[in-house]
Structures are given as C-alpha cells and as structure tokens.
mmCIF file of C-alpha atoms in Angstrom:
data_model
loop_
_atom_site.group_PDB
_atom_site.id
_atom_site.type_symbol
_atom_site.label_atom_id
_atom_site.label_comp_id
_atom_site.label_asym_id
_atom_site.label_seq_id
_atom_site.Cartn_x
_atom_site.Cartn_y
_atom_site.Cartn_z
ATOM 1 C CA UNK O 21 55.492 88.237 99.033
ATOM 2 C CA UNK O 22 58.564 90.004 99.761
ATOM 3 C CA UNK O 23 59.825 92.813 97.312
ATOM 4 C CA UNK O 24 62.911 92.043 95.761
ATOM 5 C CA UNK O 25 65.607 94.104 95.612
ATOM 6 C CA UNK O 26 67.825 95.537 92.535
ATOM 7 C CA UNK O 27 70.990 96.692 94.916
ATOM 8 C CA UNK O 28 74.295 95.007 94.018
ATOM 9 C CA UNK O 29 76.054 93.097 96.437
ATOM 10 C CA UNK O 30 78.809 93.685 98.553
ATOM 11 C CA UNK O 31 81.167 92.368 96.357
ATOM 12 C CA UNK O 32 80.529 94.195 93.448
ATOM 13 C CA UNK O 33 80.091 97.728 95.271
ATOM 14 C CA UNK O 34 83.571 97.430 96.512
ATOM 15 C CA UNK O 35 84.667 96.493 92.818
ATOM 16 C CA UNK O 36 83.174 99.536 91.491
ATOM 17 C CA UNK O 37 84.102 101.501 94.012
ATOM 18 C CA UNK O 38 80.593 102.428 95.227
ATOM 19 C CA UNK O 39 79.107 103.839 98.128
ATOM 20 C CA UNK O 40 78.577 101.363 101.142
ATOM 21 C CA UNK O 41 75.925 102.742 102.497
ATOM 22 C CA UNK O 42 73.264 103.278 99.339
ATOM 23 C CA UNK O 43 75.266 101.185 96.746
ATOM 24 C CA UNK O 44 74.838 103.618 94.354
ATOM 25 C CA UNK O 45 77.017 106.912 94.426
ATOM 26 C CA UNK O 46 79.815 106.486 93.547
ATOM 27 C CA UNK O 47 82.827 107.696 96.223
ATOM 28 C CA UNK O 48 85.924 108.873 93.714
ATOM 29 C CA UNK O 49 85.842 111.931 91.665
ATOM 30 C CA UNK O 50 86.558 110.139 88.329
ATOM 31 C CA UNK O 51 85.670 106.738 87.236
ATOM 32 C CA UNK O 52 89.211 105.996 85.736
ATOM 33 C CA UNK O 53 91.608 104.907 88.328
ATOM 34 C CA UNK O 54 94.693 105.902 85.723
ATOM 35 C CA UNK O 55 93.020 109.472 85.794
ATOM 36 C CA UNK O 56 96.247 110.619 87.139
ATOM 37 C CA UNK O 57 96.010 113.919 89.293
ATOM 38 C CA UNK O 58 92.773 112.294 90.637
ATOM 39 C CA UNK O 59 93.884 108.637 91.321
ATOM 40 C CA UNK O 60 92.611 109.211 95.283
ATOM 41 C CA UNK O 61 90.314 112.803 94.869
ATOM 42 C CA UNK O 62 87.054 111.541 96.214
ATOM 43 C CA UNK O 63 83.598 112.507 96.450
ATOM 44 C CA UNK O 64 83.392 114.649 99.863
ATOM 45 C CA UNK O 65 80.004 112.529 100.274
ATOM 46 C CA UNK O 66 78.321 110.327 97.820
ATOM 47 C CA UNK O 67 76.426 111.831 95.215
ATOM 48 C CA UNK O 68 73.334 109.902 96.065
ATOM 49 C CA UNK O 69 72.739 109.307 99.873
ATOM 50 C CA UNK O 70 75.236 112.270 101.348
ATOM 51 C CA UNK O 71 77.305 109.870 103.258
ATOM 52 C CA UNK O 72 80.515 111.488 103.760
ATOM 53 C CA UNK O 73 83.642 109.673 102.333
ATOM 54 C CA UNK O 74 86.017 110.715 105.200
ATOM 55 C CA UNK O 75 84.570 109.860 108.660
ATOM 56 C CA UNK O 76 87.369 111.255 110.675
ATOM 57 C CA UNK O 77 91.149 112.688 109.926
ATOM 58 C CA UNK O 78 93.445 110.585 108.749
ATOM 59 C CA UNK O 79 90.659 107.978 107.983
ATOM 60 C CA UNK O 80 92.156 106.334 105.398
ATOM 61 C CA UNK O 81 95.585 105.770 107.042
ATOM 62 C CA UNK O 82 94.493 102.293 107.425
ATOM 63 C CA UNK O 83 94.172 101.503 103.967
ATOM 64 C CA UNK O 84 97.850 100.708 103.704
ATOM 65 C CA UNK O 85 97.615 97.588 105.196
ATOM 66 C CA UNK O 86 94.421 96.649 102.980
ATOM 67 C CA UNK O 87 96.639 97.423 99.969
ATOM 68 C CA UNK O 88 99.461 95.390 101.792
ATOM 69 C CA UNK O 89 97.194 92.719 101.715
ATOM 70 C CA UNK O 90 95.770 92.874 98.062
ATOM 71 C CA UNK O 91 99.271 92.709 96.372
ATOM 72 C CA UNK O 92 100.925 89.979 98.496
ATOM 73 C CA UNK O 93 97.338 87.797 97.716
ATOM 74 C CA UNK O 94 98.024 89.216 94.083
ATOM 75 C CA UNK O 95 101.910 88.503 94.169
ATOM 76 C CA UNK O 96 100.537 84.605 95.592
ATOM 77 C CA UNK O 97 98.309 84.408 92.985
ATOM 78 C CA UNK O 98 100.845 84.897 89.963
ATOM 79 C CA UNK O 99 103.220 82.913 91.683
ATOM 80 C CA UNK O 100 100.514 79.554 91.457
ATOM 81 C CA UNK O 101 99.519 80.642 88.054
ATOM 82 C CA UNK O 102 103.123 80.873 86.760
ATOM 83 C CA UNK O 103 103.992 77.625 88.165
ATOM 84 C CA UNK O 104 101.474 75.586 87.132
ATOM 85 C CA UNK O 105 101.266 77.233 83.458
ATOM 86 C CA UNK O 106 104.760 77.801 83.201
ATOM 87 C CA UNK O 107 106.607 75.577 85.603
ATOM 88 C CA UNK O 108 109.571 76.085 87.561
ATOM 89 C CA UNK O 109 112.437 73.964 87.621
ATOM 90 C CA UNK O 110 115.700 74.281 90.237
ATOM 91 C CA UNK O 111 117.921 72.239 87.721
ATOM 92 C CA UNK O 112 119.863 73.644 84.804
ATOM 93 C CA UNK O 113 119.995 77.266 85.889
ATOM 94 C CA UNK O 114 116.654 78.076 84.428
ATOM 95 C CA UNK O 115 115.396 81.809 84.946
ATOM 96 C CA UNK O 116 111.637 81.056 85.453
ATOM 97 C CA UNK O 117 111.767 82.349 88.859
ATOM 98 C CA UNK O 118 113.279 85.741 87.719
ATOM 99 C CA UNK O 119 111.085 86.304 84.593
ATOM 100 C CA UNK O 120 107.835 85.531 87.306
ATOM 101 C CA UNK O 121 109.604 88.158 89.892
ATOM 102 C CA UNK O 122 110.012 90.730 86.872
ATOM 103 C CA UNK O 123 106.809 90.328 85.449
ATOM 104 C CA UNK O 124 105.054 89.628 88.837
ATOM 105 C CA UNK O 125 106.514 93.913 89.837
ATOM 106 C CA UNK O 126 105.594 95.188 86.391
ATOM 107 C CA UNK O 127 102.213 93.988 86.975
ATOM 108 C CA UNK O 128 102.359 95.011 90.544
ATOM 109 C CA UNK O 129 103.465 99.041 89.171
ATOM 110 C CA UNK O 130 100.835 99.009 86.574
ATOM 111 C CA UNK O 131 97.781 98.014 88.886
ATOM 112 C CA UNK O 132 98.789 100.128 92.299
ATOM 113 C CA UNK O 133 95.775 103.015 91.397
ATOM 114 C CA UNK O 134 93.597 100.138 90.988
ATOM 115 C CA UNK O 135 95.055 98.274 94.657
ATOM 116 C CA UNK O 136 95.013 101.685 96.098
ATOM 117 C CA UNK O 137 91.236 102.366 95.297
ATOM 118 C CA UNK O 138 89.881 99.040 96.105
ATOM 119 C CA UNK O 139 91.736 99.410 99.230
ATOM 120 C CA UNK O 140 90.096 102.801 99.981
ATOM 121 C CA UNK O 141 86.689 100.654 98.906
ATOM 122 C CA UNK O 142 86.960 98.276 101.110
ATOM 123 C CA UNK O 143 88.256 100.297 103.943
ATOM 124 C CA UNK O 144 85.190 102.458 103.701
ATOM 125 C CA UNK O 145 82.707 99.605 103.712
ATOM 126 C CA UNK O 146 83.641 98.460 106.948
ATOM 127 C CA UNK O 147 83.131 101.138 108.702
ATOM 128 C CA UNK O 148 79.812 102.611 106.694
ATOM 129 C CA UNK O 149 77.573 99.713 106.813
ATOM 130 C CA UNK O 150 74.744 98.858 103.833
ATOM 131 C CA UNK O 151 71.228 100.408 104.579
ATOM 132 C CA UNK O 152 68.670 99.443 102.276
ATOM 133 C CA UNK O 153 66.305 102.285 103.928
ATOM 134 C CA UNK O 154 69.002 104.964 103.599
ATOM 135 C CA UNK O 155 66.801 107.010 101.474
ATOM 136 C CA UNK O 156 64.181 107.319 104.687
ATOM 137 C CA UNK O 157 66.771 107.462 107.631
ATOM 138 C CA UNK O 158 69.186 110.289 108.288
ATOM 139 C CA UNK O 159 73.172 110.090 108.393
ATOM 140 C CA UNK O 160 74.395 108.692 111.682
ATOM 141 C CA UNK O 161 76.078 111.226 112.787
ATOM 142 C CA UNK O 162 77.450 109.289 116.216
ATOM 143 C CA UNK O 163 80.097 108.368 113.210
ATOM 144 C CA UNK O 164 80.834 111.742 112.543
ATOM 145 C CA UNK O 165 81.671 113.192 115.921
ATOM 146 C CA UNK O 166 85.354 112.932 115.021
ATOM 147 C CA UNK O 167 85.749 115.181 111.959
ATOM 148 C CA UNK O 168 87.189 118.905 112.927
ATOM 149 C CA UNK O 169 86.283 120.423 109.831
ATOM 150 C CA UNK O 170 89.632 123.042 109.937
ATOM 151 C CA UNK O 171 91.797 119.856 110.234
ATOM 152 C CA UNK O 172 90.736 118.055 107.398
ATOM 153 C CA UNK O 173 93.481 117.904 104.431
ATOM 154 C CA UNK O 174 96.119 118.155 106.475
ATOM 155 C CA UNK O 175 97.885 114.669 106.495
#
C-alpha cells in the first residue's frame, strides 16, 4: 500500500506563497502582503528545507511579466463579471463602462502586493521544482552556480 502524502498541492503552495521545493517554508519575511516596508523582503532560503529564494541576480526580473499577466486575466475577469451582473448598454449614454474602468483600477491599486507576491510565487516554482524527498537529498547546487554573493542586492 502506498503511503499517502499530507503535502499541499501546487496550487495552493503558490497561493500561500510557500516554498516549491518542500511545500512548507514559507519564502517572504512576513505573512501579510500589506506589511508595507516588507511587501517583497523574503526569506534568503526557506525556513524549512534551505532552498535559497534567489537563484541568481536579478532573478526575479521576470516576474513582471507574471504580474502583467495576473492583472490583465484579473482586469478580464471583472470585465465578464460586470457585464453579466451589471450589464452594459451602448444606448442612452450610460456610464457602466466608466464605473467598471474606475472600479476595475481601484481594485487593481489595492491588490498589486498581493499580484506582486503571487507573481514572485509562481516565478519561483518554476524554476525550483517539488521534491517530496527533499528532507534526504541535498540542494542542487548546479542551480546555484550563478549567484556572486558580492553582487547580490544590487538591482
């Protein structure tokens, strides 16, 4: 009988912005993403398996794009749920469209710490992959070959 497993899934690490590689640590310094002064300060590794958080300089450049990504899905998203809970009409000069843009970039400003995490979350998992032995097996440290330790910080 195989032993079953109490790890979360992929789906919820990235959610709760947890380590990808033991699912358990997790990577920023503070749990609140409205914490601000430490909206991005992570966790040089992860309290639990010692993965570290930045694999090379400038690592997380590439979470722009992710980000880029979340808000246009989220920006789609209000844009269905307006319309077919609100409705939008192009006759008699109606203002739906404005009071969706308006709301849709108020919402947008309140949740970027939370787009900008979960971009950093996701990011991260694709590069640090899930290893359900990681308590037995040492870092790979082929991954790590980039960092120059005097560098890091600097961008």
């Amino acid at each position: 009988m195989a032993k079953e497993s109490n790890h979360p899934g992929y789906l919820s690490t990235v959610l709760s912005n947890r380590c990808p590689r033991c699912r358990e640590g997790k990577i920023f310094e503070s749990s609140n993403p409205y914490a601000f002064g430490k909206i991005l300060k992570m966790n040089d590794r992860c309290p639990v398996c010692k993965q570290p958080t930045e694999i090379e300089v400038g690592f997380y450049y590439g979470t722009a794009y992710v980000s880029y990504a979340l808000t246009v899905a989220f920006s789609v998203a209000t844009f269905i749920a307006w319309w077919v809970l609100i409705g939008f009409s192009l006759e008699d000069g109606d203002y739906r469209v404005l009071y969706w843009g308006i709301t849709n970039a108020v919402l947008l400003i309140a949740l970027q710490p939370v787009f900008m995490r979960l971009s950093r979350s996701m990011w991260l998992s694709w590069f640090v992959k899930y290893d359900p032995n990681w308590s037995e097996k040492e870092i790979d440290k082929t991954s790590l070959e980039r960092i120059v330790p005097e560098h890091m910080g600097d961008w």
